[in-house]
Amino acid sequence: MDDPRSLESRPASALLELLAQADRAFRRRPPPLLARIPSDRPIQVVGDLHGDDVALLRALRYARNQVPPHRLVALGDYIDRNTRRQPDPPTLPGGSLWVSACLLAWTSALPGEVVALQGNHESARRLPVPGPSFLREIRRALGRGDSLEIYRGFMDLLERLPWAARTRNGVFLAHGGIPPPGRT
């Protein structure tokens, strides 16, 4: 996979290839349910992004520009709520689509450096808002063409993210509470 920072200038049509690359990376190194994060350097934690691409980009730049670079842990809820119009010329839009694509690119290219956890918005079965809102955002950005395939690809990959992370020195990170046994 090429440098995920180039994601900002990719055409929207590159999403299927990005999803295929992330899928291949996840198949080679499946994300665990509990990600283990070394405690050898600082960790930057980012809460619910809800499509706030500006906040994600700011956090990524800050974490990667530190000496030594900080690890970044995103706590989930990447999709819905904050969307933007398609820019001109058509490049990958901001909002939930860009946040999801960027995090998948970074986590598959640099596992352990950028860790994206599942929130309750990363599973079509657990979405508190109608799941089609993310699909509508994809269709607005890309047209109807491959949008359903892209939506399914995103949801499949997002559902495979770890549910929680633990640092070597015992810090536990999760989006929300721990579900009772037998509930997912």
XYZ file of C-alpha atoms in Angstrom:
184
model
C 0.000 0.000 0.000
C 1.355 3.433 -0.812
C 1.659 6.120 1.851
C -1.804 6.621 3.379
C -1.131 10.357 3.624
C -1.690 10.472 -0.151
C -5.328 9.585 0.523
C -6.300 13.252 0.475
C -5.522 13.554 -3.228
C -6.865 10.201 -4.418
C -9.803 10.186 -6.807
C -12.997 8.727 -5.398
C -12.728 5.809 -7.843
C -9.676 4.537 -5.897
C -11.840 3.454 -2.942
C -12.402 -0.092 -4.195
C -8.642 -0.616 -4.500
C -8.061 0.883 -1.051
C -10.670 -1.475 0.423
C -9.065 -4.450 -1.343
C -5.616 -3.465 0.005
C -6.952 -3.099 3.549
C -8.741 -6.454 3.240
C -5.508 -8.159 2.106
C -3.583 -6.575 4.991
C -6.249 -7.663 7.507
C -6.194 -11.212 6.107
C -2.393 -11.354 6.509
C -2.567 -9.907 10.044
C -6.120 -10.186 11.365
C -6.871 -7.482 13.936
C -7.322 -9.082 17.375
C -10.381 -8.445 19.538
C -8.008 -6.874 22.078
C -5.149 -4.914 20.526
C -1.953 -4.872 22.571
C -0.024 -1.619 22.447
C 3.577 -1.256 23.643
C 4.213 1.396 26.305
C 7.607 2.448 24.959
C 6.431 5.884 23.821
C 3.465 8.232 24.162
C 0.036 7.276 22.897
C -2.412 9.843 21.594
C -6.067 8.876 22.045
C -8.842 10.297 19.859
C -12.489 9.910 20.874
C -15.601 9.784 18.684
C -14.812 11.348 15.312
C -18.259 11.012 13.686
C -16.848 11.985 10.307
C -14.775 14.926 11.573
C -11.989 14.624 9.021
C -10.311 17.859 10.140
C -9.903 16.554 13.709
C -8.531 13.219 12.458
C -6.030 14.852 10.131
C -4.905 17.205 12.908
C -4.473 14.265 15.322
C -2.552 12.170 12.766
C -0.212 15.018 11.893
C 0.403 15.849 15.535
C 1.080 12.218 16.508
C 3.396 11.506 13.576
C 5.356 14.789 13.931
C 6.398 14.187 17.543
C 9.850 12.897 18.448
C 9.517 10.015 18.911
C 6.283 9.677 16.929
C 3.274 9.011 19.131
C 1.072 6.029 18.513
C -2.517 6.995 17.709
C -5.523 5.114 19.073
C -8.946 6.070 17.718
C -11.789 4.931 19.964
C -14.483 4.351 17.344
C -17.581 6.014 15.912
C -16.011 7.119 12.643
C -19.137 7.328 10.513
C -22.220 9.564 10.410
C -23.138 13.083 11.504
C -20.372 15.222 9.969
C -20.338 15.188 6.174
C -19.107 17.598 3.532
C -19.930 18.215 -0.092
C -17.803 16.704 -2.850
C -14.888 19.065 -3.530
C -14.009 20.296 -6.987
C -12.031 18.707 -8.618
C -13.546 15.439 -7.410
C -11.181 13.905 -4.889
C -12.042 11.756 -1.946
C -14.496 13.847 0.077
C -14.186 14.633 3.746
C -16.590 13.425 6.372
C -17.315 9.832 7.331
C -16.113 8.460 4.024
C -12.688 10.088 4.308
C -12.320 9.315 8.036
C -13.100 5.619 7.455
C -10.832 5.359 4.414
C -7.971 7.158 6.131
C -8.133 5.033 9.283
C -8.335 1.793 7.300
C -5.344 2.860 5.205
C -3.250 3.819 8.237
C -4.172 0.794 10.380
C -3.482 -1.670 7.581
C -0.226 0.031 6.502
C 1.123 0.704 10.009
C -0.387 -1.827 12.421
C 0.478 -0.940 15.981
C 1.300 2.667 15.090
C -2.290 3.631 14.330
C -4.931 1.520 16.049
C -8.590 2.014 15.174
C -11.076 0.426 17.568
C -14.690 -0.399 16.860
C -17.365 1.883 18.176
C -21.083 1.236 18.098
C -21.310 2.905 14.657
C -18.910 0.473 12.970
C -21.334 -2.424 12.758
C -24.460 -2.386 10.644
C -26.088 -4.613 13.288
C -25.368 -2.161 16.128
C -25.873 1.201 14.454
C -27.943 3.493 16.693
C -28.842 5.591 13.652
C -30.156 4.138 10.399
C -27.276 2.380 8.645
C -28.267 3.821 5.293
C -26.999 7.298 6.347
C -23.413 6.213 5.570
C -24.611 4.610 2.343
C -26.365 7.880 1.414
C -23.131 9.777 2.061
C -21.232 7.388 -0.211
C -23.879 7.738 -2.934
C -23.815 11.539 -2.663
C -20.043 11.513 -3.031
C -19.645 8.823 -5.685
C -22.989 8.350 -7.398
C -24.921 5.098 -7.403
C -22.404 3.047 -9.444
C -20.222 1.074 -7.035
C -21.553 2.739 -3.883
C -23.302 -0.345 -2.461
C -20.168 -2.463 -2.969
C -18.055 0.280 -1.351
C -20.487 0.562 1.580
C -20.408 -3.211 2.145
C -16.616 -3.219 1.889
C -16.306 -0.490 4.508
C -18.774 -2.115 6.895
C -17.047 -5.508 6.544
C -13.641 -4.019 7.362
C -14.895 -1.752 10.152
C -16.620 -4.715 11.838
C -13.245 -6.509 11.929
C -11.507 -3.798 13.971
C -10.505 -4.593 17.563
C -13.086 -3.890 20.266
C -10.543 -2.675 22.809
C -6.849 -2.097 23.392
C -4.555 -2.503 26.353
C -1.149 -0.960 26.816
C 1.731 -2.948 28.244
C 1.515 -0.905 31.448
C -2.167 -1.776 31.930
C -4.166 1.107 30.432
C -7.424 -0.238 28.965
C -8.940 1.638 26.004
C -12.415 1.042 24.570
C -15.209 2.979 22.928
C -17.746 2.295 25.632
C -18.623 -0.220 28.271
C -17.923 -3.904 28.121
C -20.985 -5.869 26.942
C -22.385 -8.614 29.169
C -21.327 -12.167 28.242
C -23.147 -13.431 25.169
C -24.070 -9.955 23.829
C -22.255 -8.296 20.952
